[in-house]
GROMACS .gro file of C-alpha atoms in nm:
model
  127
    1UNK     CA    1  10.512  12.724   7.709
    2UNK     CA    2  10.204  12.470   7.787
    3UNK     CA    3  10.293  12.301   8.073
    4UNK     CA    4  10.089  11.958   8.164
    5UNK     CA    5  10.054  11.757   8.448
    6UNK     CA    6   9.985  11.367   8.413
    7UNK     CA    7   9.849  11.204   8.753
    8UNK     CA    8   9.695  10.846   8.833
    9UNK     CA    9   9.367  10.861   8.984
   10UNK     CA   10   9.158  10.608   9.228
   11UNK     CA   11   8.817  10.597   9.321
   12UNK     CA   12   8.662  10.404   9.599
   13UNK     CA   13   8.386  10.354   9.891
   14UNK     CA   14   8.555  10.333  10.257
   15UNK     CA   15   8.489  10.508  10.572
   16UNK     CA   16   8.561  10.845  10.666
   17UNK     CA   17   8.839  10.780  10.865
   18UNK     CA   18   9.015  10.548  10.637
   19UNK     CA   19   9.255  10.855  10.508
   20UNK     CA   20   9.421  10.961  10.789
   21UNK     CA   21   9.569  10.634  10.893
   22UNK     CA   22   9.626  10.474  10.474
   23UNK     CA   23   9.822  10.827  10.362
   24UNK     CA   24  10.000  10.854  10.770
   25UNK     CA   25  10.389  10.870  10.700
   26UNK     CA   26  10.581  10.691  10.909
   27UNK     CA   27  10.970  10.871  10.993
   28UNK     CA   28  10.994  10.675  11.292
   29UNK     CA   29  11.393  10.553  11.390
   30UNK     CA   30  11.200  10.182  11.366
   31UNK     CA   31  11.115  10.245  11.014
   32UNK     CA   32  11.391  10.088  10.784
   33UNK     CA   33  11.503  10.261  10.441
   34UNK     CA   34  11.340   9.930  10.255
   35UNK     CA   35  10.960   9.983  10.454
   36UNK     CA   36  10.697  10.197  10.279
   37UNK     CA   37  10.663  10.539  10.430
   38UNK     CA   38  10.247  10.460  10.459
   39UNK     CA   39  10.020  10.178  10.355
   40UNK     CA   40   9.951  10.356  10.012
   41UNK     CA   41  10.265  10.363   9.932
   42UNK     CA   42  10.292   9.952  10.042
   43UNK     CA   43  10.002   9.876   9.859
   44UNK     CA   44  10.156  10.092   9.507
   45UNK     CA   45  10.491   9.866   9.580
   46UNK     CA   46  10.684  10.165   9.679
   47UNK     CA   47  10.923  10.259   9.946
   48UNK     CA   48  10.850  10.638   9.939
   49UNK     CA   49  10.646  10.914   9.728
   50UNK     CA   50  10.665  11.293   9.742
   51UNK     CA   51  10.336  11.343   9.917
   52UNK     CA   52  10.368  11.750   9.795
   53UNK     CA   53  10.250  11.542   9.425
   54UNK     CA   54   9.932  11.394   9.644
   55UNK     CA   55   9.599  11.509   9.691
   56UNK     CA   56   9.287  11.305   9.798
   57UNK     CA   57   8.913  11.397   9.957
   58UNK     CA   58   8.605  11.189  10.119
   59UNK     CA   59   8.272  11.342  10.117
   60UNK     CA   60   7.911  11.233  10.021
   61UNK     CA   61   7.818  11.403   9.722
   62UNK     CA   62   7.553  11.311   9.471
   63UNK     CA   63   7.830  11.294   9.181
   64UNK     CA   64   8.191  11.205   9.169
   65UNK     CA   65   8.207  11.538   8.962
   66UNK     CA   66   8.080  11.740   9.278
   67UNK     CA   67   8.282  11.485   9.513
   68UNK     CA   68   8.614  11.653   9.344
   69UNK     CA   69   8.510  12.013   9.296
   70UNK     CA   70   8.745  12.265   9.437
   71UNK     CA   71   9.070  12.025   9.417
   72UNK     CA   72   9.362  12.125   9.210
   73UNK     CA   73   9.278  12.154   8.839
   74UNK     CA   74   8.975  11.941   8.882
   75UNK     CA   75   8.796  12.181   8.631
   76UNK     CA   76   8.972  11.981   8.380
   77UNK     CA   77   8.984  11.579   8.448
   78UNK     CA   78   8.644  11.565   8.675
   79UNK     CA   79   8.448  11.515   8.340
   80UNK     CA   80   8.684  11.266   8.226
   81UNK     CA   81   8.713  11.049   8.568
   82UNK     CA   82   8.357  11.066   8.598
   83UNK     CA   83   8.304  10.898   8.273
   84UNK     CA   84   8.574  10.617   8.340
   85UNK     CA   85   8.435  10.537   8.688
   86UNK     CA   86   8.082  10.545   8.523
   87UNK     CA   87   8.215  10.320   8.228
   88UNK     CA   88   8.355  10.067   8.515
   89UNK     CA   89   8.024  10.026   8.681
   90UNK     CA   90   8.143  10.184   8.971
   91UNK     CA   91   7.879  10.329   9.205
   92UNK     CA   92   7.857  10.528   9.553
   93UNK     CA   93   8.199  10.674   9.557
   94UNK     CA   94   8.275  10.861   9.860
   95UNK     CA   95   8.692  10.903   9.837
   96UNK     CA   96   8.959  10.973   9.535
   97UNK     CA   97   9.316  10.982   9.529
   98UNK     CA   98   9.526  11.136   9.252
   99UNK     CA   99   9.910  11.158   9.229
  100UNK     CA  100  10.170  11.265   8.989
  101UNK     CA  101  10.259  10.952   8.766
  102UNK     CA  102  10.658  10.998   8.893
  103UNK     CA  103  10.625  10.941   9.203
  104UNK     CA  104  10.419  10.576   9.139
  105UNK     CA  105  10.589  10.314   8.909
  106UNK     CA  106  10.364  10.026   8.890
  107UNK     CA  107   9.987  10.193   8.989
  108UNK     CA  108   9.721   9.890   9.081
  109UNK     CA  109   9.383   9.878   9.236
  110UNK     CA  110   9.401   9.767   9.586
  111UNK     CA  111   9.123   9.594   9.835
  112UNK     CA  112   9.170   9.650  10.199
  113UNK     CA  113   8.952   9.542  10.494
  114UNK     CA  114   8.786   9.905  10.483
  115UNK     CA  115   8.724   9.915  10.097
  116UNK     CA  116   8.840   9.921   9.744
  117UNK     CA  117   9.044  10.224   9.554
  118UNK     CA  118   9.010  10.123   9.170
  119UNK     CA  119   9.230  10.242   8.988
  120UNK     CA  120   9.127  10.439   8.670
  121UNK     CA  121   9.446  10.495   8.501
  122UNK     CA  122   9.650  10.799   8.403
  123UNK     CA  123   9.462  11.207   8.311
  124UNK     CA  124   9.691  11.474   8.184
  125UNK     CA  125   9.570  11.876   8.240
  126UNK     CA  126   9.741  12.155   8.197
  127UNK     CA  127   9.886  12.370   8.445
   0.00000   0.00000   0.00000
């Protein structure tokens, strides 16, 4: 049986320390049940997502394909993600994030004071 996974993808240009705080999950008693678990969840209109289905990376690389090399199944989706980023005219990308499509109902691009995450759509790949 041939299994596939479909993920949402974002790319952007952000400071190196951005991801640590943006994806940090708050499970403190002060957080209410309707409060987003992280800034990423908030910006995507979600209160929670399963972080086991999320990967992200920051780095300096000559190409997006080189930036994502080594991440789960990147050999199957790197070329398509690179093609989409190039078609959108995005340059200098140093950050990417992807998550299983079931985790985010209405994905969107996000502008923060630190930078922008550009939503690139979904990509399906084999497991």
